[in-house]
Amino acid sequence: RPSPEAQRPAARGAHSARAVGRPARPGQGGAAAAHEAGLGGAAAAHEARAMVLSLLPFPKVVVNLAQLGFPLQQLGELARSGTALTQLDYNQWTVYWVICALWMFVESTFLWFLVDWFPLFLEIKLCFFLWLAHPEYKGAAYLWYSYIKPWHEEFDKHYYPLVMSMIEQAKVPEAARAGAAAGPAAETDQSEAIND
């Protein structure tokens, strides 16, 4: 009698109950169907993957629109109004986009499992990004003035002189120094250099 391993198809990952030619039983799906089809381990776990638990229709689309579309729309309105940006606006949008970029990196690298396994994670994320960007709340500016700016000022007082002394001590290449000393009179016609 052949061993069970010899009876299984060679390409196990491509087979399920439907691929073998048997219809899946009503109510049978995920891991049970993968187990019946002879799939084991990772393939069964992949078949039994969790679904996003959310109250929103199309939750990932809604959250991405709130995270990226709404702030871009706010910036577009600000640009079309023709009013000059205040320091609050600069702080609000700089901090918002830094938080957004950091969030996207951390979520895609380390916290990717939260979307599938943490109930209502996308609703919490939606509320957070709306709070950060909404013109009534300006959460990003609140975070800057309440938490980040005091920490940044201490960091800046400690390291700014060190960084500036390193920049002053940096050696400038001779070619750059000679070009700067010659001034604008030493400019050449680029077309002559190309033709030569």
mmCIF file of C-alpha atoms in Angstrom:
data_model
loop_
_atom_site.group_PDB
_atom_site.id
_atom_site.type_symbol
_atom_site.label_atom_id
_atom_site.label_comp_id
_atom_site.label_asym_id
_atom_site.label_seq_id
_atom_site.Cartn_x
_atom_site.Cartn_y
_atom_site.Cartn_z
ATOM 1 C CA ARG A 1 0.000 0.000 0.000
ATOM 2 C CA PRO A 2 1.455 3.445 -0.959
ATOM 3 C CA SER A 3 2.172 5.945 1.798
ATOM 4 C CA PRO A 4 -0.167 8.953 2.259
ATOM 5 C CA GLU A 5 2.627 11.244 1.063
ATOM 6 C CA ALA A 6 2.864 9.352 -2.233
ATOM 7 C CA GLN A 7 -0.893 9.662 -2.772
ATOM 8 C CA ARG A 8 -0.917 13.472 -2.452
ATOM 9 C CA PRO A 9 -0.458 15.560 -5.610
ATOM 10 C CA ALA A 10 2.980 17.075 -6.179
ATOM 11 C CA ALA A 11 1.829 20.691 -6.282
ATOM 12 C CA ARG A 12 -0.126 20.815 -3.023
ATOM 13 C CA GLY A 13 -0.413 24.600 -2.861
ATOM 14 C CA ALA A 14 -2.510 24.797 -6.035
ATOM 15 C CA HIS A 15 -5.122 22.234 -4.972
ATOM 16 C CA SER A 16 -8.277 22.771 -2.988
ATOM 17 C CA ALA A 17 -11.572 20.917 -2.892
ATOM 18 C CA ARG A 18 -12.692 22.702 -6.074
ATOM 19 C CA ALA A 19 -9.381 22.225 -7.897
ATOM 20 C CA VAL A 20 -9.484 18.476 -7.273
ATOM 21 C CA GLY A 21 -12.941 18.374 -8.837
ATOM 22 C CA ARG A 22 -15.048 18.044 -5.705
ATOM 23 C CA PRO A 23 -17.382 20.889 -4.862
ATOM 24 C CA ALA A 24 -16.932 22.316 -1.401
ATOM 25 C CA ARG A 25 -19.652 21.349 1.030
ATOM 26 C CA PRO A 26 -22.069 24.088 2.068
ATOM 27 C CA GLY A 27 -20.667 25.848 5.098
ATOM 28 C CA GLN A 28 -17.242 24.347 4.519
ATOM 29 C CA GLY A 29 -14.497 26.758 3.714
ATOM 30 C CA GLY A 30 -11.112 27.939 4.805
ATOM 31 C CA ALA A 31 -9.107 25.459 6.847
ATOM 32 C CA ALA A 32 -11.646 22.615 6.648
ATOM 33 C CA ALA A 33 -11.641 22.665 2.842
ATOM 34 C CA ALA A 34 -7.846 22.947 2.806
ATOM 35 C CA HIS A 35 -7.547 20.008 5.215
ATOM 36 C CA GLU A 36 -9.928 17.850 3.145
ATOM 37 C CA ALA A 37 -7.994 18.664 -0.015
ATOM 38 C CA GLY A 38 -4.818 17.408 1.613
ATOM 39 C CA LEU A 39 -3.267 20.786 2.290
ATOM 40 C CA GLY A 40 -1.306 21.133 5.439
ATOM 41 C CA GLY A 41 0.480 23.739 7.495
ATOM 42 C CA ALA A 42 0.939 27.104 5.822
ATOM 43 C CA ALA A 43 -1.574 26.484 3.036
ATOM 44 C CA ALA A 44 -4.317 25.694 5.560
ATOM 45 C CA ALA A 45 -3.389 28.746 7.591
ATOM 46 C CA HIS A 46 -3.514 30.886 4.463
ATOM 47 C CA GLU A 47 -6.952 29.510 3.599
ATOM 48 C CA ALA A 48 -8.207 30.280 7.115
ATOM 49 C CA ARG A 49 -6.954 33.862 7.095
ATOM 50 C CA ALA A 50 -9.013 36.322 9.118
ATOM 51 C CA MET A 51 -11.226 38.883 7.500
ATOM 52 C CA VAL A 52 -11.247 42.582 8.281
ATOM 53 C CA LEU A 53 -13.865 43.229 10.957
ATOM 54 C CA SER A 54 -15.253 46.663 10.256
ATOM 55 C CA LEU A 55 -18.515 48.577 10.322
ATOM 56 C CA LEU A 56 -17.532 50.634 7.269
ATOM 57 C CA PRO A 57 -18.380 49.693 3.702
ATOM 58 C CA PHE A 58 -15.095 49.249 1.782
ATOM 59 C CA PRO A 59 -13.098 50.084 4.924
ATOM 60 C CA LYS A 60 -9.633 50.236 3.380
ATOM 61 C CA VAL A 61 -10.793 52.625 0.649
ATOM 62 C CA VAL A 62 -12.575 54.883 3.141
ATOM 63 C CA VAL A 63 -9.569 55.009 5.471
ATOM 64 C CA ASN A 64 -7.131 55.723 2.622
ATOM 65 C CA LEU A 65 -9.339 58.547 1.382
ATOM 66 C CA ALA A 66 -9.458 60.011 4.883
ATOM 67 C CA GLN A 67 -5.719 59.570 5.379
ATOM 68 C CA LEU A 68 -4.569 60.956 2.027
ATOM 69 C CA GLY A 69 -7.500 62.435 0.103
ATOM 70 C CA PHE A 70 -9.019 64.640 2.799
ATOM 71 C CA PRO A 71 -5.729 66.382 3.721
ATOM 72 C CA LEU A 72 -4.886 66.917 0.053
ATOM 73 C CA GLN A 73 -8.347 68.426 -0.463
ATOM 74 C CA GLN A 74 -7.775 70.728 2.548
ATOM 75 C CA LEU A 75 -4.413 71.835 1.165
ATOM 76 C CA GLY A 76 -5.961 72.410 -2.267
ATOM 77 C CA GLU A 77 -8.642 74.650 -0.774
ATOM 78 C CA LEU A 78 -5.987 76.533 1.176
ATOM 79 C CA ALA A 79 -3.929 77.062 -1.996
ATOM 80 C CA ARG A 80 -6.962 78.160 -4.054
ATOM 81 C CA SER A 81 -8.063 80.673 -1.416
ATOM 82 C CA GLY A 82 -4.890 82.688 -2.006
ATOM 83 C CA THR A 83 -4.370 83.391 1.685
ATOM 84 C CA ALA A 84 -0.835 83.288 2.999
ATOM 85 C CA LEU A 85 0.089 80.283 5.105
ATOM 86 C CA THR A 86 0.579 80.970 8.782
ATOM 87 C CA GLN A 87 3.151 79.326 11.025
ATOM 88 C CA LEU A 88 0.300 77.214 12.414
ATOM 89 C CA ASP A 89 -0.495 75.949 8.908
ATOM 90 C CA TYR A 90 3.143 75.071 8.241
ATOM 91 C CA ASN A 91 3.387 73.217 11.539
ATOM 92 C CA GLN A 92 0.038 71.480 11.060
ATOM 93 C CA TRP A 93 0.772 70.079 7.610
ATOM 94 C CA THR A 94 4.454 69.302 8.144
ATOM 95 C CA VAL A 95 3.703 67.306 11.279
ATOM 96 C CA TYR A 96 0.675 65.670 9.620
ATOM 97 C CA TRP A 97 2.657 64.371 6.640
ATOM 98 C CA VAL A 98 5.533 63.195 8.846
ATOM 99 C CA ILE A 99 3.097 61.275 11.057
ATOM 100 C CA CYS A 100 1.341 59.895 7.982
ATOM 101 C CA ALA A 101 4.615 58.666 6.449
ATOM 102 C CA LEU A 102 5.800 57.134 9.724
ATOM 103 C CA TRP A 103 2.430 55.477 10.276
ATOM 104 C CA MET A 104 2.435 53.967 6.793
ATOM 105 C CA PHE A 105 5.965 52.620 7.257
ATOM 106 C CA VAL A 106 5.360 51.159 10.728
ATOM 107 C CA GLU A 107 1.974 49.713 9.773
ATOM 108 C CA SER A 108 3.225 48.041 6.611
ATOM 109 C CA THR A 109 6.426 46.767 8.214
ATOM 110 C CA PHE A 110 5.567 45.798 11.776
ATOM 111 C CA LEU A 111 1.830 46.166 12.445
ATOM 112 C CA TRP A 112 0.409 44.654 9.240
ATOM 113 C CA PHE A 113 -1.450 41.970 11.203
ATOM 114 C CA LEU A 114 -3.588 44.523 13.083
ATOM 115 C CA VAL A 115 -5.837 45.154 10.091
ATOM 116 C CA ASP A 116 -6.940 41.518 9.961
ATOM 117 C CA TRP A 117 -6.831 40.550 13.620
ATOM 118 C CA PHE A 118 -7.743 43.659 15.636
ATOM 119 C CA PRO A 119 -11.497 44.356 15.485
ATOM 120 C CA LEU A 120 -12.430 47.875 14.378
ATOM 121 C CA PHE A 121 -8.778 48.821 13.822
ATOM 122 C CA LEU A 122 -9.650 50.702 10.633
ATOM 123 C CA GLU A 123 -12.309 52.752 12.434
ATOM 124 C CA ILE A 124 -9.765 53.758 15.077
ATOM 125 C CA LYS A 125 -7.266 54.668 12.366
ATOM 126 C CA LEU A 126 -9.942 56.680 10.540
ATOM 127 C CA CYS A 127 -10.789 58.666 13.676
ATOM 128 C CA PHE A 128 -7.120 59.314 14.411
ATOM 129 C CA PHE A 129 -6.314 60.671 10.946
ATOM 130 C CA LEU A 130 -9.492 62.744 10.794
ATOM 131 C CA TRP A 131 -8.573 64.243 14.164
ATOM 132 C CA LEU A 132 -5.062 65.014 12.913
ATOM 133 C CA ALA A 133 -6.233 66.769 9.726
ATOM 134 C CA HIS A 134 -9.650 68.283 10.495
ATOM 135 C CA PRO A 135 -9.555 72.112 10.493
ATOM 136 C CA GLU A 136 -11.638 72.322 13.690
ATOM 137 C CA TYR A 137 -9.269 70.102 15.685
ATOM 138 C CA LYS A 138 -5.862 70.429 13.989
ATOM 139 C CA GLY A 139 -4.574 67.446 15.917
ATOM 140 C CA ALA A 140 -1.173 67.472 14.234
ATOM 141 C CA ALA A 141 -0.566 71.064 15.401
ATOM 142 C CA TYR A 142 -1.773 70.094 18.876
ATOM 143 C CA LEU A 143 0.755 67.253 18.984
ATOM 144 C CA TRP A 144 3.503 69.601 17.792
ATOM 145 C CA TYR A 145 2.878 72.378 20.302
ATOM 146 C CA SER A 146 2.016 70.113 23.247
ATOM 147 C CA TYR A 147 4.477 67.253 22.953
ATOM 148 C CA ILE A 148 6.936 67.367 20.070
ATOM 149 C CA LYS A 149 8.122 70.998 20.139
ATOM 150 C CA PRO A 150 9.327 70.988 23.789
ATOM 151 C CA TRP A 151 11.254 67.775 23.153
ATOM 152 C CA HIS A 152 12.633 69.181 19.883
ATOM 153 C CA GLU A 153 13.806 72.407 21.566
ATOM 154 C CA GLU A 154 15.820 70.445 24.134
ATOM 155 C CA PHE A 155 17.289 68.265 21.390
ATOM 156 C CA ASP A 156 18.076 71.337 19.295
ATOM 157 C CA LYS A 157 19.792 73.176 22.177
ATOM 158 C CA HIS A 158 22.009 70.192 22.835
ATOM 159 C CA TYR A 159 22.962 69.143 19.285
ATOM 160 C CA TYR A 160 22.688 72.282 17.116
ATOM 161 C CA PRO A 161 26.115 73.715 18.106
ATOM 162 C CA LEU A 162 27.724 70.320 17.543
ATOM 163 C CA VAL A 163 26.219 69.965 14.068
ATOM 164 C CA MET A 164 27.117 73.536 13.093
ATOM 165 C CA SER A 165 30.737 73.097 14.256
ATOM 166 C CA MET A 166 31.003 69.928 12.156
ATOM 167 C CA ILE A 167 29.651 71.776 9.124
ATOM 168 C CA GLU A 168 32.124 74.644 9.632
ATOM 169 C CA GLN A 169 35.011 72.174 9.910
ATOM 170 C CA ALA A 170 34.045 70.315 6.752
ATOM 171 C CA LYS A 171 36.574 70.699 3.969
ATOM 172 C CA VAL A 172 35.337 72.205 0.747
ATOM 173 C CA PRO A 173 36.873 70.682 -2.402
ATOM 174 C CA GLU A 174 39.366 72.873 -4.302
ATOM 175 C CA ALA A 175 37.236 72.893 -7.445
ATOM 176 C CA ALA A 176 34.270 74.295 -5.543
ATOM 177 C CA ARG A 177 36.421 76.902 -3.802
ATOM 178 C CA ALA A 178 38.003 78.037 -7.095
ATOM 179 C CA GLY A 179 34.612 78.313 -8.787
ATOM 180 C CA ALA A 180 33.171 80.361 -5.947
ATOM 181 C CA ALA A 181 36.178 82.684 -5.856
ATOM 182 C CA ALA A 182 36.001 83.383 -9.596
ATOM 183 C CA GLY A 183 32.417 84.613 -9.318
ATOM 184 C CA PRO A 184 29.860 84.949 -12.095
ATOM 185 C CA ALA A 185 32.398 86.357 -14.578
ATOM 186 C CA ALA A 186 33.980 82.914 -14.897
ATOM 187 C CA GLU A 187 30.816 81.340 -16.321
ATOM 188 C CA THR A 188 31.256 79.589 -19.658
ATOM 189 C CA ASP A 189 28.836 79.030 -22.474
ATOM 190 C CA GLN A 190 27.519 75.484 -22.102
ATOM 191 C CA SER A 191 26.864 75.095 -25.807
ATOM 192 C CA GLU A 192 30.561 75.670 -26.512
ATOM 193 C CA ALA A 193 31.514 72.955 -24.024
ATOM 194 C CA ILE A 194 29.018 70.542 -25.617
ATOM 195 C CA ASN A 195 30.199 71.234 -29.177
ATOM 196 C CA ASP A 196 33.885 70.812 -28.316
#
